[in-house]
mmCIF file of C-alpha atoms in Angstrom:
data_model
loop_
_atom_site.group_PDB
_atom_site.id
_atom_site.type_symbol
_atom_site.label_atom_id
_atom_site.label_comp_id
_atom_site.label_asym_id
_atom_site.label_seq_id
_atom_site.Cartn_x
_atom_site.Cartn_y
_atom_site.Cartn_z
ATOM 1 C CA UNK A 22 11.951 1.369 25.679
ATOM 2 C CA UNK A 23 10.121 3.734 28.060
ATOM 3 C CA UNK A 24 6.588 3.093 29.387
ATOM 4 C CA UNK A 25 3.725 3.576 27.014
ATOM 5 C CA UNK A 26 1.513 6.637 28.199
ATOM 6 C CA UNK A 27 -2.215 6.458 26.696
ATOM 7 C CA UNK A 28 -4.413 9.194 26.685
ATOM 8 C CA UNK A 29 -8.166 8.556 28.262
ATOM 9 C CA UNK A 30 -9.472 11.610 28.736
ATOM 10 C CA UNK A 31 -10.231 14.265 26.604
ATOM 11 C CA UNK A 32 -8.982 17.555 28.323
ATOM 12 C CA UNK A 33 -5.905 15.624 28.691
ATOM 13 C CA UNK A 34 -6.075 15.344 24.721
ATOM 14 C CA UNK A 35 -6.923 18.939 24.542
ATOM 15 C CA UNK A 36 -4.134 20.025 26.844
ATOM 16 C CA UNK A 37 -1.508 17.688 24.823
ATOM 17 C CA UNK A 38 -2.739 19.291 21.018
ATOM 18 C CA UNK A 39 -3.530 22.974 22.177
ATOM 19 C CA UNK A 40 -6.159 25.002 21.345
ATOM 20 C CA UNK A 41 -8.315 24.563 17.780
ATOM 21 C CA UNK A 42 -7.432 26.950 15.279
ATOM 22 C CA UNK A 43 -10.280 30.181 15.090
ATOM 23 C CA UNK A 44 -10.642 28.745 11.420
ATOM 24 C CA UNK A 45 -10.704 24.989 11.861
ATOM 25 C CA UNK A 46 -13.184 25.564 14.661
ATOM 26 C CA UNK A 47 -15.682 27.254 12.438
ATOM 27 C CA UNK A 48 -15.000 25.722 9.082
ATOM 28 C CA UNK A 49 -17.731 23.166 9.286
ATOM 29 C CA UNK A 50 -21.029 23.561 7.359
ATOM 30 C CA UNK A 51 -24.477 21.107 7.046
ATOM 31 C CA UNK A 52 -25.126 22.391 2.993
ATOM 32 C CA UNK A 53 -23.363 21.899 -0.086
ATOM 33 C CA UNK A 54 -22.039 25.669 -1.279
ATOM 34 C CA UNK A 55 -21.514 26.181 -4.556
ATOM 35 C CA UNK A 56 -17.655 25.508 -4.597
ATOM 36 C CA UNK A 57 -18.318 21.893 -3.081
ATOM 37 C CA UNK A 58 -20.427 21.210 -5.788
ATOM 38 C CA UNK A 59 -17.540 21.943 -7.895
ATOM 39 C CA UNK A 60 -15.005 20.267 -6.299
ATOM 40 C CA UNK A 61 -17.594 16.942 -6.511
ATOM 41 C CA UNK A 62 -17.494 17.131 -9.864
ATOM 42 C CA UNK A 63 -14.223 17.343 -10.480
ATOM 43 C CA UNK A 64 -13.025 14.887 -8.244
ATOM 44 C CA UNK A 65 -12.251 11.300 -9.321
ATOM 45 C CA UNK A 66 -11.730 9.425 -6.629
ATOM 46 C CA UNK A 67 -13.082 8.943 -3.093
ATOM 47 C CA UNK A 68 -12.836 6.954 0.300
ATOM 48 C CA UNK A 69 -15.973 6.156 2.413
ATOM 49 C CA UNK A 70 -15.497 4.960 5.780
ATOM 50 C CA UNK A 71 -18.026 3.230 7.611
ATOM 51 C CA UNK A 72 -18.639 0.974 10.793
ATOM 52 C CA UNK A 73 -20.882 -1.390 11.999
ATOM 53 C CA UNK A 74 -22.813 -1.788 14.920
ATOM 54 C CA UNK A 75 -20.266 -2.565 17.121
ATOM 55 C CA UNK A 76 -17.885 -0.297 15.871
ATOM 56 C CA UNK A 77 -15.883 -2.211 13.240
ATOM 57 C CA UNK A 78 -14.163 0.125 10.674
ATOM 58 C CA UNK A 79 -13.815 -0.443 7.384
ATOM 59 C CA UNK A 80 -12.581 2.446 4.801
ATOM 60 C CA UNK A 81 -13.378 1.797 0.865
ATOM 61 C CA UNK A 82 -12.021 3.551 -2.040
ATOM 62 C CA UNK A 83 -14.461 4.720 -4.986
ATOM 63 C CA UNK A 84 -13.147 5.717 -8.553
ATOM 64 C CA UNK A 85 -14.652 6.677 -11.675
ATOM 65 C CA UNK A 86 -14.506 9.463 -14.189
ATOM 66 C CA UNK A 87 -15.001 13.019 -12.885
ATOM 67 C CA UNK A 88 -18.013 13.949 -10.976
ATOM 68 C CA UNK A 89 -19.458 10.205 -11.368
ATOM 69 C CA UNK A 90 -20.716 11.176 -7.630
ATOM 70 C CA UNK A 91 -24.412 12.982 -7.845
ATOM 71 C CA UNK A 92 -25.422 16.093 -6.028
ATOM 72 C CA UNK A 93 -29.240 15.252 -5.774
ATOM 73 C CA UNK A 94 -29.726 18.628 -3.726
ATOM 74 C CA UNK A 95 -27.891 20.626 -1.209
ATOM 75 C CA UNK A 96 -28.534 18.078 1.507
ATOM 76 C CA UNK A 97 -28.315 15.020 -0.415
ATOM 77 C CA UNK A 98 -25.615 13.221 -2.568
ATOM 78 C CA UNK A 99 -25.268 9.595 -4.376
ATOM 79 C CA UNK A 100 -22.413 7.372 -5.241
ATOM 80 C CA UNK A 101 -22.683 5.104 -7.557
ATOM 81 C CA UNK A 102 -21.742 1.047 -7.158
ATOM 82 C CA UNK A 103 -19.651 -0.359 -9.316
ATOM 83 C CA UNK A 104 -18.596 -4.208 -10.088
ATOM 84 C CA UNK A 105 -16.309 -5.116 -7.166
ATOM 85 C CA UNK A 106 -15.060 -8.119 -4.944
ATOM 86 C CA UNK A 107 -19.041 -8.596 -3.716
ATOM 87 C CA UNK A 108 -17.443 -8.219 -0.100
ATOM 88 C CA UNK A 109 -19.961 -5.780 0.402
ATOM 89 C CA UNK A 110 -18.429 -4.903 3.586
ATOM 90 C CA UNK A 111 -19.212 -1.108 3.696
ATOM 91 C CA UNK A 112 -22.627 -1.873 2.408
ATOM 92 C CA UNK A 113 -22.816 -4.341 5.573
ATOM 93 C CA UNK A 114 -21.692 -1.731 7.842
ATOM 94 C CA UNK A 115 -24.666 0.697 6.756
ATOM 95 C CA UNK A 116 -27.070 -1.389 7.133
ATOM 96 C CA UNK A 117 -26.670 -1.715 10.701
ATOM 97 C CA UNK A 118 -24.686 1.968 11.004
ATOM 98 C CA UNK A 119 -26.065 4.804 8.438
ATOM 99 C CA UNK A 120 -23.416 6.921 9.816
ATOM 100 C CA UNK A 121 -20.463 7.559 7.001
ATOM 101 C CA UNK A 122 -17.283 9.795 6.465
ATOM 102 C CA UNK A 123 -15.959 10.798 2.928
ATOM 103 C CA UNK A 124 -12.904 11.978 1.442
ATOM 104 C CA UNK A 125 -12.618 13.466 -2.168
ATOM 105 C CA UNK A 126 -9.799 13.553 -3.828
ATOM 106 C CA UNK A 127 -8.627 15.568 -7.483
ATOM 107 C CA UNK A 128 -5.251 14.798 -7.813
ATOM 108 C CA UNK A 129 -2.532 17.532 -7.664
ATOM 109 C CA UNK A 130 -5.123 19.559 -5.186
ATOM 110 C CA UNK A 131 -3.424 18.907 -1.706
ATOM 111 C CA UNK A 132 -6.285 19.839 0.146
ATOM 112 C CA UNK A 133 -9.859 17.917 0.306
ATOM 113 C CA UNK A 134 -13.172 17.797 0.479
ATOM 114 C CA UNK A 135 -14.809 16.121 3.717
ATOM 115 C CA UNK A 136 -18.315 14.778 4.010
ATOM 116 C CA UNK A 137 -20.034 13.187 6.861
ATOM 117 C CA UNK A 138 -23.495 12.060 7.101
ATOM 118 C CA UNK A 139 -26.077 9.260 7.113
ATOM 119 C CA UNK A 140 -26.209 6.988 4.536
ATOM 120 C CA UNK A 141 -28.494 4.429 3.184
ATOM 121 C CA UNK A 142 -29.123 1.978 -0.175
ATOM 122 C CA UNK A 143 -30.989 2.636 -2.886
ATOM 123 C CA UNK A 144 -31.776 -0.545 -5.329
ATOM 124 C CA UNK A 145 -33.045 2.233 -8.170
ATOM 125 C CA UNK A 146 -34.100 5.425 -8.893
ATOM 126 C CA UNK A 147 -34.386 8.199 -11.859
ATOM 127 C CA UNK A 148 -31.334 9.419 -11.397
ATOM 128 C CA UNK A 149 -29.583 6.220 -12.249
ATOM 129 C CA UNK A 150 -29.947 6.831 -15.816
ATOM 130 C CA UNK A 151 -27.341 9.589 -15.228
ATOM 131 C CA UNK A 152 -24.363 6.978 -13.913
ATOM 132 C CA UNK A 153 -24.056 4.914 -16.755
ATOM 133 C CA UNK A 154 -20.808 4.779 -17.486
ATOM 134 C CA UNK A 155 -19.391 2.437 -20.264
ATOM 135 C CA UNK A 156 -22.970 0.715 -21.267
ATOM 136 C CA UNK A 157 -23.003 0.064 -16.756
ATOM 137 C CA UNK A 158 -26.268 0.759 -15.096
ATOM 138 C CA UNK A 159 -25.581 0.727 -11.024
ATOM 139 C CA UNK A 160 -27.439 -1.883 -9.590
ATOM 140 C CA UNK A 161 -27.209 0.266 -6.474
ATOM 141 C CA UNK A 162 -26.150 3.359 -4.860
ATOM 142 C CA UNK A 163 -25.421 5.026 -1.828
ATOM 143 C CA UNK A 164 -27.341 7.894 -0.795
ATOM 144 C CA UNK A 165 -25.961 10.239 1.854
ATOM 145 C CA UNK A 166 -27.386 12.807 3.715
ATOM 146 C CA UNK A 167 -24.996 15.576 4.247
ATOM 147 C CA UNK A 168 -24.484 16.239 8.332
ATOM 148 C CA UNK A 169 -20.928 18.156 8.030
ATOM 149 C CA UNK A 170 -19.333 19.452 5.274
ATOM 150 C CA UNK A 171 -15.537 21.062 5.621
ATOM 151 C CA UNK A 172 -12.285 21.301 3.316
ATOM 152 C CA UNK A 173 -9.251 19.870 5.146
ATOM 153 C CA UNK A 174 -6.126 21.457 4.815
ATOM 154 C CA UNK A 175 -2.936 20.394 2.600
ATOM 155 C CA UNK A 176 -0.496 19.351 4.997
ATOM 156 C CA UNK A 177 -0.739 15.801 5.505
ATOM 157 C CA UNK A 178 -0.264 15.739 1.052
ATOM 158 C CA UNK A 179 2.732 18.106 1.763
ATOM 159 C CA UNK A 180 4.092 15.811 4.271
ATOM 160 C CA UNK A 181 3.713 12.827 2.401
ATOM 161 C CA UNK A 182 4.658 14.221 -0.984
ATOM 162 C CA UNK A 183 1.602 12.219 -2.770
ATOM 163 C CA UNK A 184 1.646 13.756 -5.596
ATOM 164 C CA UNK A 185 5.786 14.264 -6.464
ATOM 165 C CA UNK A 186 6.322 11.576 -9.087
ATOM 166 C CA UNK A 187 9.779 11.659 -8.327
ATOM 167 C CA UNK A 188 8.972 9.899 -4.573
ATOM 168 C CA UNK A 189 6.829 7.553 -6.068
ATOM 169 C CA UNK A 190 8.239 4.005 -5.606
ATOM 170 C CA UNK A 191 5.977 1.841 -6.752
ATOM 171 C CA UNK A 192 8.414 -0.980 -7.348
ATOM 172 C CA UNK A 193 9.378 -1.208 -3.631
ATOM 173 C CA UNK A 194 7.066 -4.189 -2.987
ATOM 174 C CA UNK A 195 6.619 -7.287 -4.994
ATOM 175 C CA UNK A 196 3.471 -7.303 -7.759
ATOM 176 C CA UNK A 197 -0.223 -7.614 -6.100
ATOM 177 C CA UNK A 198 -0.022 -11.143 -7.659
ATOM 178 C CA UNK A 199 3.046 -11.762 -5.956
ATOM 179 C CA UNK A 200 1.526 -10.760 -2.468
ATOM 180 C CA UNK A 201 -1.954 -12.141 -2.941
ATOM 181 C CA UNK A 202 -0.023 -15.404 -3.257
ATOM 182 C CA UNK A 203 2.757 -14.945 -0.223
ATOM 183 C CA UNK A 204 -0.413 -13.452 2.129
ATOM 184 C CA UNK A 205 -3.349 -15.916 1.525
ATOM 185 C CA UNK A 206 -2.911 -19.151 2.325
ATOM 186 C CA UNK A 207 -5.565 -20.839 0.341
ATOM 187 C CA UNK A 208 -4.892 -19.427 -2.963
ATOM 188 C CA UNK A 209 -4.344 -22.336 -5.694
ATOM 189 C CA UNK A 210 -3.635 -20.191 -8.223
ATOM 190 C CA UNK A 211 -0.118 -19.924 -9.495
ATOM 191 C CA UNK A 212 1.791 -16.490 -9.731
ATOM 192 C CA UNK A 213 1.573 -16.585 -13.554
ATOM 193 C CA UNK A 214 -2.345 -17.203 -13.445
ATOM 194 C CA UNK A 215 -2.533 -14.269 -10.610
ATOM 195 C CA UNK A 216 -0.302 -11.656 -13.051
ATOM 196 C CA UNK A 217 -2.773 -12.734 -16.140
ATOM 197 C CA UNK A 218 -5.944 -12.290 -13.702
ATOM 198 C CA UNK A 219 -4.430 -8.782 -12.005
ATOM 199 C CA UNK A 220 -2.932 -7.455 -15.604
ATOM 200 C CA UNK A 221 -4.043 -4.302 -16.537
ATOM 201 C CA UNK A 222 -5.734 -5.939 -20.014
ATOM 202 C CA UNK A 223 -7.894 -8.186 -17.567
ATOM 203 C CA UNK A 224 -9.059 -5.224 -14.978
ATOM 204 C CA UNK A 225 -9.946 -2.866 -17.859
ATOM 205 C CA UNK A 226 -11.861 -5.576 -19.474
ATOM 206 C CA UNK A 227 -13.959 -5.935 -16.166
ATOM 207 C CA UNK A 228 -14.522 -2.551 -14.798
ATOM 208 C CA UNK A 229 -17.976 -2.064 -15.590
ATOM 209 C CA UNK A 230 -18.950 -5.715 -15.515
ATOM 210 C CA UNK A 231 -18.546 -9.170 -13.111
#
């Protein structure tokens, strides 16, 4: 194998990639237009990456039915929480780093919505009325206010043919019950007890409660 060649410097980035794109260079916005209202309330599903203080990533999905994310204003949106693992790691990471990125997704679109701002947790508010979802009240919710705004384009979903059923192989690795028991060490659970506990009966019994 050859030597490894890292990049420190940005003009040497900026040499290696070429020159941005008139378009991509300009694309970026600080308020919601009407169309990315739109596309936030037709998307389903998004990923919010955060960090903490010393820079530790973490990247979370977020899924509900359509538009379950809340356009307070044209600065200003909310996500709801929902129950989870109680990890809490992206919650962590704002408390000690406000600063978030967001993807939305609607599936079939290959292009997305991206969102970056600063983010903090809200315990309640009015607006929480409007989440409920299946009889669920958020106990919480992230509130982000909007620093860039820009659609990305499609080619990364062309590349990886994400939405083609026919390259879907979802079979290729062994259940999550299966890995969850090969991967962590301290599980006592047997695999049987792990496929009733991951089955989808058991998850759609306990997405909108612990």
């Amino acid at each position: 194998m050859g030597e490894t060649k890292q990049i420190t410097d940005p003009d040497d980035l900026r040499a290696l990639l070429g020159a941005v794109m008139p378009r991509a260079a300009t694309k970026e916005r600080v308020a919601l237009h009407q169309r990315d209202r739109e596309w936030i309330a037709n998307s389903p599903f998004l990923v919010i990456s955060t960090s903490d203080a010393e820079g530790n990533c973490d990247a979370s999905p977020k899924g509900d039915p359509a538009g379950f994310v809340k356009v307070l204003d044209d600065r200003t949106i909310a996500i709801p929480e929902r129950p989870g693992n109680r990890r809490a790691d992206g919650y962590l990471n704002i408390l000690a780093n406000p600063h978030v990125g967001l993807l939305f997704l609607i599936p079939g679109r290959r292009d997305t919505l991206r969102i970056n701002g600063r983010a903090r947790l809200v315990r309640d508010a009015a607006y929480f009325d409007d989440m409920v979802v299946e009889g669920h009240r958020p106990i919480l919710a992230v509130e982000v206010a909007v620093e860039q705004i820009f659609f990305h384009c499609a080619k990364a979903f062309i590349r990886s043919h994400l939405w083609e059923p026919e390259q879907w192989a979802p079979d290729a690795l062994p259940s999550t019950a299966c890995l969850v028991k090969e991967v962590q060490a301290n599980v006592t659970e047997t695999v049987e007890e792990l496929e009733r506990y991951y089955s989808p009966e058991h998850y759609a019994a306990k997405l909108y409660r612990d």
